[in-house]
mmCIF file of C-alpha atoms in Angstrom:
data_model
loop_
_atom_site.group_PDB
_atom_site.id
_atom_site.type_symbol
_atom_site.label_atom_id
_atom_site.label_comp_id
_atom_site.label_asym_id
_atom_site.label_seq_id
_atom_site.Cartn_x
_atom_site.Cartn_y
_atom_site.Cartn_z
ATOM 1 C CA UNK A 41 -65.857 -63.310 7.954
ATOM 2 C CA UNK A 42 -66.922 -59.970 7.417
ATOM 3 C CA UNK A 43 -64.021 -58.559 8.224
ATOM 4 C CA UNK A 44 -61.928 -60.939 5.207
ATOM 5 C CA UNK A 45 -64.503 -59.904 2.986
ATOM 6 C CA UNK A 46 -63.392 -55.949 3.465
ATOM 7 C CA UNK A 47 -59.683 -57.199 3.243
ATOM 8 C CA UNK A 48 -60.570 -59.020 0.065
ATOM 9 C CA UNK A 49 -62.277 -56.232 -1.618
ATOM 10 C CA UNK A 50 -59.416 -53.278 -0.329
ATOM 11 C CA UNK A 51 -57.167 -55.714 -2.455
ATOM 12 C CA UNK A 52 -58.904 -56.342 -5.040
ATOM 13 C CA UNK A 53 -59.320 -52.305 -5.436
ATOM 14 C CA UNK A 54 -55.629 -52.029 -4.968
ATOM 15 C CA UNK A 55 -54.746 -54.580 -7.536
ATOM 16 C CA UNK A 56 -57.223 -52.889 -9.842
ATOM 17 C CA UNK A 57 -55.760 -49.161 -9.207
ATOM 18 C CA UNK A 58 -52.217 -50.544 -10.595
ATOM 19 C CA UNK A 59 -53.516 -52.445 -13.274
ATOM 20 C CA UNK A 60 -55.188 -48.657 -14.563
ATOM 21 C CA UNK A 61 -51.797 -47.115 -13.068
ATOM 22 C CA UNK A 62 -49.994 -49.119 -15.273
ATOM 23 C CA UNK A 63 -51.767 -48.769 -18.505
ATOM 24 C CA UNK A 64 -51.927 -45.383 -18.145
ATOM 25 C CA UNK A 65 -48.219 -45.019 -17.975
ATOM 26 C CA UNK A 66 -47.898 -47.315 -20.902
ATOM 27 C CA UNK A 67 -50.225 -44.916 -22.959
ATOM 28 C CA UNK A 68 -48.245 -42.202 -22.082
ATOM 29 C CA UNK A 69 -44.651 -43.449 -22.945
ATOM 30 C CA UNK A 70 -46.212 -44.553 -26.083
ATOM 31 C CA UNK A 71 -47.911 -41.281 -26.844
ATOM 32 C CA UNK A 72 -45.614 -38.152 -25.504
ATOM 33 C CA UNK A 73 -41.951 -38.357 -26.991
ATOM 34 C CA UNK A 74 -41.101 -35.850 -24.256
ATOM 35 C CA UNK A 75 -41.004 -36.020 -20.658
ATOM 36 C CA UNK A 76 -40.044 -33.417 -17.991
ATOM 37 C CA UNK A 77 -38.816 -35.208 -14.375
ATOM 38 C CA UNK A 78 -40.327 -32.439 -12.064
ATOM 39 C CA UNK A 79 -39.258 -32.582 -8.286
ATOM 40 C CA UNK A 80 -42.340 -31.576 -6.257
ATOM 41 C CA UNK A 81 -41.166 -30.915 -2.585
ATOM 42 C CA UNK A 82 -43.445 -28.613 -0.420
ATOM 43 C CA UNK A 83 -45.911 -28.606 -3.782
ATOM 44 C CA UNK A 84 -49.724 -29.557 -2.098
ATOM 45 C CA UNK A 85 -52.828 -30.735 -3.499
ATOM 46 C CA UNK A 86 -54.786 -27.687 -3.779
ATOM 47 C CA UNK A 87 -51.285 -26.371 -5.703
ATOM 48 C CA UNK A 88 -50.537 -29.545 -8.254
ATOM 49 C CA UNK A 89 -54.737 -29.044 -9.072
ATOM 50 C CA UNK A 90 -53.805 -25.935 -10.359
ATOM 51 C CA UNK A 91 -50.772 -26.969 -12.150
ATOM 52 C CA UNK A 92 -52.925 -29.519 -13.828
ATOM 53 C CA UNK A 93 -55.433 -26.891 -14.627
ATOM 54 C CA UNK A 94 -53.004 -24.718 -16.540
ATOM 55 C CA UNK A 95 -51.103 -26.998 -18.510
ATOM 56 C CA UNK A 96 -54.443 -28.568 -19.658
ATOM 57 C CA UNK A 97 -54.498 -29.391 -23.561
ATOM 58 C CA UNK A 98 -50.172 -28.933 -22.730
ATOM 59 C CA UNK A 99 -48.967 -31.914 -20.686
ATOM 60 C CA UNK A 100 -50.306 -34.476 -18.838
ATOM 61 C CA UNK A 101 -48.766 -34.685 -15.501
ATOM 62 C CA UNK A 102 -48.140 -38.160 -13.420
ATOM 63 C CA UNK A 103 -47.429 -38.337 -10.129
ATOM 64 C CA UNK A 104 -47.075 -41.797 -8.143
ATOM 65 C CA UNK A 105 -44.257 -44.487 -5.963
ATOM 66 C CA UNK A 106 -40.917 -44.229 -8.097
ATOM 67 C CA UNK A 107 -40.989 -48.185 -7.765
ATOM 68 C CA UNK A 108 -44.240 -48.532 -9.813
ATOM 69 C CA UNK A 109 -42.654 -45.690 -12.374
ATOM 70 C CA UNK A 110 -39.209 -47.867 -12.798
ATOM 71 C CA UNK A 111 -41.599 -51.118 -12.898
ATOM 72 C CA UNK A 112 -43.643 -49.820 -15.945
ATOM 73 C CA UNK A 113 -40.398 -48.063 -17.808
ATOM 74 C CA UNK A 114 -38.768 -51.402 -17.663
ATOM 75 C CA UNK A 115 -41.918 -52.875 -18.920
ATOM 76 C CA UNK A 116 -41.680 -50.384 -22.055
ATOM 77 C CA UNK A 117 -37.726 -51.052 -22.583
ATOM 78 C CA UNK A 118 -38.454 -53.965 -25.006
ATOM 79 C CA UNK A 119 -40.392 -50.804 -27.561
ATOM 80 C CA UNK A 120 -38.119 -48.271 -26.443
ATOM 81 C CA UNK A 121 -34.678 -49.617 -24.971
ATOM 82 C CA UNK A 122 -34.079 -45.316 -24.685
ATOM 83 C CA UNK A 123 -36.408 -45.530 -21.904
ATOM 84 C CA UNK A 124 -33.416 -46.651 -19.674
ATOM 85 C CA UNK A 125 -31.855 -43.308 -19.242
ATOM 86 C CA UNK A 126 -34.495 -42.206 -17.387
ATOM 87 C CA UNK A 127 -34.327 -44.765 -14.680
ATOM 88 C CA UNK A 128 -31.232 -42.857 -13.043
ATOM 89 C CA UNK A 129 -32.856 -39.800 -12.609
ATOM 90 C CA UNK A 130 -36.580 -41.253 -10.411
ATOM 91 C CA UNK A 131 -34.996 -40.686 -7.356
ATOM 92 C CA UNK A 132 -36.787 -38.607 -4.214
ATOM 93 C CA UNK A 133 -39.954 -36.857 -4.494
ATOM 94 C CA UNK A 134 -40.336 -36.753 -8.215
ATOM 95 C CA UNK A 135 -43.499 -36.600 -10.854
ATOM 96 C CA UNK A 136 -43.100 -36.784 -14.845
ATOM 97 C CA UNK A 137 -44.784 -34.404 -17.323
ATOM 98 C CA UNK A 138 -45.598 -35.666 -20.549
ATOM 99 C CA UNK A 139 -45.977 -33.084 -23.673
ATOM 100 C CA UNK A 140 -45.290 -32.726 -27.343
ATOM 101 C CA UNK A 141 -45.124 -28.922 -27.278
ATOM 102 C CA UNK A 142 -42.417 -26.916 -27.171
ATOM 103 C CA UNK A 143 -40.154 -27.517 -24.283
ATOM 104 C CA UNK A 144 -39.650 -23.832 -23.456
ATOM 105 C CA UNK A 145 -43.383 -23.518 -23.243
ATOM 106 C CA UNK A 146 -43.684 -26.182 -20.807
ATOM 107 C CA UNK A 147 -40.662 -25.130 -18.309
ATOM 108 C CA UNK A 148 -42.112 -21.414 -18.316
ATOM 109 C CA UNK A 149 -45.913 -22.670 -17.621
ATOM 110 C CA UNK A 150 -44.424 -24.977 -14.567
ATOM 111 C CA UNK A 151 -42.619 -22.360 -13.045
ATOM 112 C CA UNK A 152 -45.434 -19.864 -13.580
ATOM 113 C CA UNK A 153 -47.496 -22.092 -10.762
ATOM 114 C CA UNK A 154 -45.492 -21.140 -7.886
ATOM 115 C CA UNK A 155 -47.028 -20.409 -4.324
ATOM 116 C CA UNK A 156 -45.052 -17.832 -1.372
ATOM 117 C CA UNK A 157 -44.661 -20.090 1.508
ATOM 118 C CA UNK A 158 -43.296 -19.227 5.121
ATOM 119 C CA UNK A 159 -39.966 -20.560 6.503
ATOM 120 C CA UNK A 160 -40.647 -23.330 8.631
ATOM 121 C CA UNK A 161 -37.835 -24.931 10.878
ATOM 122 C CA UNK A 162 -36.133 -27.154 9.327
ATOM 123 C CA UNK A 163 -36.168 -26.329 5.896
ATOM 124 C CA UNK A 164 -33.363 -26.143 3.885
ATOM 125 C CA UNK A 165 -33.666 -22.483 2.105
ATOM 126 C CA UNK A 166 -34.163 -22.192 -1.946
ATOM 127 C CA UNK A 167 -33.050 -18.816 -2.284
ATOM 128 C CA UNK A 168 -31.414 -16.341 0.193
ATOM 129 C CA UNK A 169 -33.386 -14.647 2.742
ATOM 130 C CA UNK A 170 -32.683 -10.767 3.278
ATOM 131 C CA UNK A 171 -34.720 -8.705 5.482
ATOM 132 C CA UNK A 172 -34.566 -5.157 5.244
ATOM 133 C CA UNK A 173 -34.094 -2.223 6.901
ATOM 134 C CA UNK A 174 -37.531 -0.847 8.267
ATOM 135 C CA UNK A 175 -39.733 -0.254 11.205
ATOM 136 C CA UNK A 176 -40.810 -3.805 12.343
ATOM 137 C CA UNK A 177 -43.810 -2.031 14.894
ATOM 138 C CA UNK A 178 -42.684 -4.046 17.583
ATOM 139 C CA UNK A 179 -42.131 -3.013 21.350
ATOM 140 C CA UNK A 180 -38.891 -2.415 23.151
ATOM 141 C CA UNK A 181 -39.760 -5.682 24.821
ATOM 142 C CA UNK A 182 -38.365 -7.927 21.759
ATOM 143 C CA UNK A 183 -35.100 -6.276 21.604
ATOM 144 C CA UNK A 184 -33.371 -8.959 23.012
ATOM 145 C CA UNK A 185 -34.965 -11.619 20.498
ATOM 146 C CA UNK A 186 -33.466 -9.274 17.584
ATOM 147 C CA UNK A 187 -29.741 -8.725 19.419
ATOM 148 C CA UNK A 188 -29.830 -12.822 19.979
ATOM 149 C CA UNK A 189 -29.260 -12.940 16.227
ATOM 150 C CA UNK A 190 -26.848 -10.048 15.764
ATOM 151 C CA UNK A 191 -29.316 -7.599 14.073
ATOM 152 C CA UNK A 192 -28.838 -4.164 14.688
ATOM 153 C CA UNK A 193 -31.590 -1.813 16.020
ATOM 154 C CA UNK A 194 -32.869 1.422 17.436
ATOM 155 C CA UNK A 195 -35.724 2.768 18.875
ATOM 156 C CA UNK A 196 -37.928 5.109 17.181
ATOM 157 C CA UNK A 197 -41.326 6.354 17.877
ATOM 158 C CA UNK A 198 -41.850 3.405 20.497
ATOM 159 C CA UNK A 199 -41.142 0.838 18.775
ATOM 160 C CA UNK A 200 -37.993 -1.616 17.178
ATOM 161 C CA UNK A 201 -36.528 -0.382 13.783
ATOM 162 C CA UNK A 202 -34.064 -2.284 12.320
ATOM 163 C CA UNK A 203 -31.136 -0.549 11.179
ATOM 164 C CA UNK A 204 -30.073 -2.140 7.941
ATOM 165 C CA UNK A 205 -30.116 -4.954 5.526
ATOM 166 C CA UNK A 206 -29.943 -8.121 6.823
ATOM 167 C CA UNK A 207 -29.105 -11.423 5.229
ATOM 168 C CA UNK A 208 -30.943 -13.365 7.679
ATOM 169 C CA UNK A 209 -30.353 -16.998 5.150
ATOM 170 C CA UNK A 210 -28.182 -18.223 3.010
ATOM 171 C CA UNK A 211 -29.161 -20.497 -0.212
ATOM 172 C CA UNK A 212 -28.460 -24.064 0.751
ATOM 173 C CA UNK A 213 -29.039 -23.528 4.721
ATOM 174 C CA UNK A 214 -31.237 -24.809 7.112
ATOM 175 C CA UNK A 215 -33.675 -22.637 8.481
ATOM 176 C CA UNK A 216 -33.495 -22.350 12.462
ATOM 177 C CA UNK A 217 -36.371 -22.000 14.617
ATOM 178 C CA UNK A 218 -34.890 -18.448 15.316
ATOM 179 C CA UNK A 219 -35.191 -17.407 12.093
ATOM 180 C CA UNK A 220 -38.423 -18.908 11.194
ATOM 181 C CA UNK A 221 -39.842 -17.025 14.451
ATOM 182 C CA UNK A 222 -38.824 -13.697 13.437
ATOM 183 C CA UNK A 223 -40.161 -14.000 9.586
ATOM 184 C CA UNK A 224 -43.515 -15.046 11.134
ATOM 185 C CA UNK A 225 -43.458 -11.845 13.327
ATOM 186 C CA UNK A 226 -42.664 -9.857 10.204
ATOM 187 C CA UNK A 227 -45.014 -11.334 8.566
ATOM 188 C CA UNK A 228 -42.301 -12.447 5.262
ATOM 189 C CA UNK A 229 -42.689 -15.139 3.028
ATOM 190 C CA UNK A 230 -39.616 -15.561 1.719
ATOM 191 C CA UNK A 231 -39.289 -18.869 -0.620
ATOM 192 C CA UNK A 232 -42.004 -19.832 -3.321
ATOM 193 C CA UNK A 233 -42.949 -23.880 -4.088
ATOM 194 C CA UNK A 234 -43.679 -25.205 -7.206
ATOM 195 C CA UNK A 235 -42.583 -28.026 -9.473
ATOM 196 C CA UNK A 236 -39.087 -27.575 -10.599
ATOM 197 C CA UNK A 237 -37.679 -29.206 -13.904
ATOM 198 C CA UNK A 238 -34.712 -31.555 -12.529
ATOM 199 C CA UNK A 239 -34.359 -33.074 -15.982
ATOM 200 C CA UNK A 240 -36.236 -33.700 -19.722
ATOM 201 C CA UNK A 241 -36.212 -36.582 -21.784
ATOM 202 C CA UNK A 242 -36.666 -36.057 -25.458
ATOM 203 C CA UNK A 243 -37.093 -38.337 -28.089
ATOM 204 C CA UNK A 244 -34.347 -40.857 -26.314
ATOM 205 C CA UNK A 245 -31.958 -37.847 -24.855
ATOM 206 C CA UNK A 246 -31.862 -36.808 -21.368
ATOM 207 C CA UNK A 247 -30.838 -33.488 -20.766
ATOM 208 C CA UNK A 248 -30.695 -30.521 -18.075
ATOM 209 C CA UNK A 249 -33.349 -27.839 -18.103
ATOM 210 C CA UNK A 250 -30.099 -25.174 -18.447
ATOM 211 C CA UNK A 251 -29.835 -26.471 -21.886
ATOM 212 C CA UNK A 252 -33.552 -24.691 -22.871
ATOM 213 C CA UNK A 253 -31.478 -21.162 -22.156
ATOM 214 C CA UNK A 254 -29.365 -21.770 -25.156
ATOM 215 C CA UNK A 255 -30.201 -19.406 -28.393
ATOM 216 C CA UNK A 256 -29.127 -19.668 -31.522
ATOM 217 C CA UNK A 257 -27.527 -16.946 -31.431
ATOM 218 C CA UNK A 258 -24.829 -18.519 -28.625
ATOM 219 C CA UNK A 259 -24.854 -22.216 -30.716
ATOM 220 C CA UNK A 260 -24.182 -20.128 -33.972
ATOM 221 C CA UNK A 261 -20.998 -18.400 -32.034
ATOM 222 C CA UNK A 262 -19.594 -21.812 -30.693
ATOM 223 C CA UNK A 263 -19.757 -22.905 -34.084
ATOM 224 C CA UNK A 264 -18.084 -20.411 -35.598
ATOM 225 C CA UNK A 265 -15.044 -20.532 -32.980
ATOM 226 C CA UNK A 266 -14.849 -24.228 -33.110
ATOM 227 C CA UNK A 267 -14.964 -23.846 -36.876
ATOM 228 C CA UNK A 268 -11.994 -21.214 -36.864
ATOM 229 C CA UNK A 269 -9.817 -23.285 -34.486
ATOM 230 C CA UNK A 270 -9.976 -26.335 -37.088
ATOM 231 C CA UNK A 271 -9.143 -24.217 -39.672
ATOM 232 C CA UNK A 272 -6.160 -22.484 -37.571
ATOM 233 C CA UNK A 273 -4.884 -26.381 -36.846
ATOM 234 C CA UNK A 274 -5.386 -27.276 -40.492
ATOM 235 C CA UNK A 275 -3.046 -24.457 -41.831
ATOM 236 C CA UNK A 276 -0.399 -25.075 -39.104
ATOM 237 C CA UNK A 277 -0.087 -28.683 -39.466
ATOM 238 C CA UNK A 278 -0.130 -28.121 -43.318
ATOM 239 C CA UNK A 279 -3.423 -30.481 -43.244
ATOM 240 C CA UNK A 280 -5.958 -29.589 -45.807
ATOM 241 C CA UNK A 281 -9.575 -29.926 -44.340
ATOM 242 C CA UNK A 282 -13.179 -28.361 -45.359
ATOM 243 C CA UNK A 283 -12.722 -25.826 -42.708
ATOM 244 C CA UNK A 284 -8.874 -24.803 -44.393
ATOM 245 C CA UNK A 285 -9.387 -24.619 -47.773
ATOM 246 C CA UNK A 286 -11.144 -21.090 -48.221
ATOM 247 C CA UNK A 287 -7.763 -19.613 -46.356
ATOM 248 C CA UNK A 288 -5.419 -21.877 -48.179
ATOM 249 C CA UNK A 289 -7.302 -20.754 -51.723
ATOM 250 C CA UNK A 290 -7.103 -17.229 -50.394
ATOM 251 C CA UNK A 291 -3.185 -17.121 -49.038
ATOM 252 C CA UNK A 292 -2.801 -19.199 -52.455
ATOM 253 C CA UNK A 293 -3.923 -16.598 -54.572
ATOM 254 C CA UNK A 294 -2.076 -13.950 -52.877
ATOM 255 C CA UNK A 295 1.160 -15.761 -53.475
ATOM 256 C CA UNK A 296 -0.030 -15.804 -57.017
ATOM 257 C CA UNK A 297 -0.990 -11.830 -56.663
ATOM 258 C CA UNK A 298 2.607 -11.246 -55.277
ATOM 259 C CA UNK A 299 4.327 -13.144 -58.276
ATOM 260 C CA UNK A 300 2.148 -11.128 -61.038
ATOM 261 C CA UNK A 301 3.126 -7.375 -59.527
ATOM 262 C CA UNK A 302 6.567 -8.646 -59.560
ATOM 263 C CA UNK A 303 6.471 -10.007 -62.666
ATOM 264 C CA UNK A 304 5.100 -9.294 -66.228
ATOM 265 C CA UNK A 305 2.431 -11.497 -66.072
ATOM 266 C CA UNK A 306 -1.482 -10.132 -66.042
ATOM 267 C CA UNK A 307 -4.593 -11.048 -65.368
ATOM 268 C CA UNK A 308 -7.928 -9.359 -64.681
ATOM 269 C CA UNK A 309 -7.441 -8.859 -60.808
ATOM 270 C CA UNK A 310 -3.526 -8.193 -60.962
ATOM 271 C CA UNK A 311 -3.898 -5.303 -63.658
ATOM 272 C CA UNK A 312 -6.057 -3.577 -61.290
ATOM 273 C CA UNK A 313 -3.639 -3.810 -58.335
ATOM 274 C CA UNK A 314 -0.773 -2.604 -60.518
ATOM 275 C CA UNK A 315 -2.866 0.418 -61.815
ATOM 276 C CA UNK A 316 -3.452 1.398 -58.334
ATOM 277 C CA UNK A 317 0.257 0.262 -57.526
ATOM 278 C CA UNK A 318 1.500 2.539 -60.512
ATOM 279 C CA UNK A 319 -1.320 5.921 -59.218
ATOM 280 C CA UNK A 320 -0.928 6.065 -55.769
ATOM 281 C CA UNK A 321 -2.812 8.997 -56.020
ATOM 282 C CA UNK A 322 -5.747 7.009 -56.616
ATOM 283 C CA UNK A 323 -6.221 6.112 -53.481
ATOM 284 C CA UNK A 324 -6.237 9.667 -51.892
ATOM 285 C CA UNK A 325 -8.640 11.114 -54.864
ATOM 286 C CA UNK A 326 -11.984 11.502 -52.485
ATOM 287 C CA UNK A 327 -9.991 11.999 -49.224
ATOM 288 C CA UNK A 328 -9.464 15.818 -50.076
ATOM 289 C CA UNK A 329 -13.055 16.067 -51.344
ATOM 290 C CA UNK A 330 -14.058 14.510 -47.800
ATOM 291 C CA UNK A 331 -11.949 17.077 -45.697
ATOM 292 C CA UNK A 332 -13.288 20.583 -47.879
ATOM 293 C CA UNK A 333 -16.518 19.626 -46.714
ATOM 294 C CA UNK A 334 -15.710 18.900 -43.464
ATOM 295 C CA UNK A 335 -14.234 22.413 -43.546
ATOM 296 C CA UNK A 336 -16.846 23.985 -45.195
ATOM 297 C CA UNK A 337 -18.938 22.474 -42.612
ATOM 298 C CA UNK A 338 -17.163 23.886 -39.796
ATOM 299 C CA UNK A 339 -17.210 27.474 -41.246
ATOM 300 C CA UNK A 340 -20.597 27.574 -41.319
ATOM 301 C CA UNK A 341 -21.570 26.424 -38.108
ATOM 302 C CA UNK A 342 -19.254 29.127 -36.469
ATOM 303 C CA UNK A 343 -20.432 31.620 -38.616
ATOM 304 C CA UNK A 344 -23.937 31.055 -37.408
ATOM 305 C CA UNK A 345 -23.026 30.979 -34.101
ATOM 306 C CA UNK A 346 -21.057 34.286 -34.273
ATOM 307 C CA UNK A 347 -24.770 36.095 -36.023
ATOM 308 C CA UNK A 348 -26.654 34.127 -32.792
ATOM 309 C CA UNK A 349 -24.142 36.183 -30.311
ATOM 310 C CA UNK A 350 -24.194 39.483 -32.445
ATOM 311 C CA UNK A 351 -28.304 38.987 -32.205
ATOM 312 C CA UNK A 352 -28.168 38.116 -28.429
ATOM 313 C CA UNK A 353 -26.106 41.152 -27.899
ATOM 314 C CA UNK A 354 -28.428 43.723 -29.963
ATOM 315 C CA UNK A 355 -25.640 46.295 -30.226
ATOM 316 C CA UNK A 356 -25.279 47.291 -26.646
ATOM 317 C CA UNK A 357 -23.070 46.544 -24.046
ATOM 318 C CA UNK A 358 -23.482 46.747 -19.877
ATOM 319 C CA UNK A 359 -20.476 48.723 -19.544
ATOM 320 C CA UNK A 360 -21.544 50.724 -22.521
#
């Protein structure tokens, strides 16, 4: 009986923890119009207490079985049908970070909290491992473990010195025990775990954390070429669009410019193309102004330089 009674109250607690589980995921999809699907492999307790630290009065972070997150977004679907795009994406080991700041902010605060971890067996390697060329302090007696994977070394002062650079792991690979082993020995911590943006919902969009790299200045630039390619269609097929109709005014009124040089007919702008037209000379008037001081210029900076050598030489010569 006893016994029952502990059973009854370890459910009851459970039952309790996912009714508060629940409600607090409900506040939160209510409250945060943005949400950040972190993966957090290799990210520890000690670690995600610190994350939470820092992005106090930021984000709230929530963590829990992907089965209880899909359960509670489906239960939100009927306020916010958007919701559903993010059940694709709770897959693996996966947390969501709620915030209404900006999203830069947040992405640069979660990769801020990252910790240097050793290469364990096993894992499959982040970033590429390279291990330089240096004096490892070892004895002659692990020369063989260092030949076994094709690193080249030497002697010197009594102990193992490897010769060069060494890219010991490639991204995407697993780490072998070999490898592992001799990073211990040197002592390297090669790959740093944290929790890394996978994908952010905002305001009923889900998009990829790449997208946070774009400035204005690149957006403004697509723009502008996709703008100029309409316009370049629009004139070929003869199709007059917002895009065209600056050009077409402008090619218009040169047609129109062409006509009235031709022609007798004047207006304001064609007079003063056929006054230049009829004084070419106009349009060389400053050039020779431009040129004498250029000249002038030029004389005077070799004349100085001629009175420099004259004062260098004070009148006498070595051969003198």
């Amino acid at each position: 009986i006893p016994h029952m009674s502990l059973d009854k109250q370890w459910y009851q607690r459970r039952v309790r923890g996912k009714a508060s589980y629940f409600i607090k995921i409900q506040r939160l999809l209510e409250e945060y119009p943005r949400i950040f699907i972190v993966g957090a492999d290799n990210v520890r307790s000690k670690q995600m207490q610190q994350i939470r630290v820092s992005l106090r009065g930021i984000a709230e972070i929530l963590m829990g079985k992907n089965t209880m997150m899909c359960k509670a977004i489906r239960g939100q679907m009927s306020n916010n049908p958007a919701l559903e795009k993010l059940l694709p994406h709770i897959k693996g080991n996966i947390g969501l970070v709620f915030s209404k700041e900006d999203p830069v902010l947040v992405r640069d605060k979660l990769l801020e909290n990252k910790v240097a971890a050793p290469a364990r067996a096993g894992a499959i390697a982040p970033v590429d491992v390279i291990v330089e060329a240096q004096n490892t302090g070892m004895g002659p007696e692990k020369t063989s473990f260092f030949q076994a994977l094709n690193i080249s070394t030497k002697i010197a002062k009594g102990a193992i010195e490897i010769v060069s650079n060494v890219h010991l792991i490639h991204v995407g690979d697993k780490v072998g025990q070999s490898e592992a082993t001799l990073l211990q020995m040197l002592n390297v911590k090669p790959f740093a775990y944290g929790l890394v943006v996978e994908n952010i919902y905002d305001n009923g969009a889900v998009f990829a954390p790449e997208i946070l790299d774009i400035t204005d200045d690149q957006l403004l630039s697509k723009f502008q070429l996709g703008l100029s390619n309409v316009a370049a269609a629009s004139l070929g097929m003869g199709y007059c669009t917002q895009a065209s109709i600056p050009h077409s005014i402008i090619n218009g009124f040169k047609n129109v410019l062409a006509v009235a040089v031709e022609t007798d007919i004047s207006f304001p702008q064609a007079d003063t193309v056929k006054a230049y037209l009829a004084d070419p000379s106009a349009f060389a008037v400053a050039a020779p102004v431009a040129e004498e001081a250029v000249e002038e210029t030029k004389e005077e900076v070799k004349e100085e330089s001629e009175e420099e050598e004259s004062d260098d030489d004070m009148g006498f010569s070595l051969f003198d």
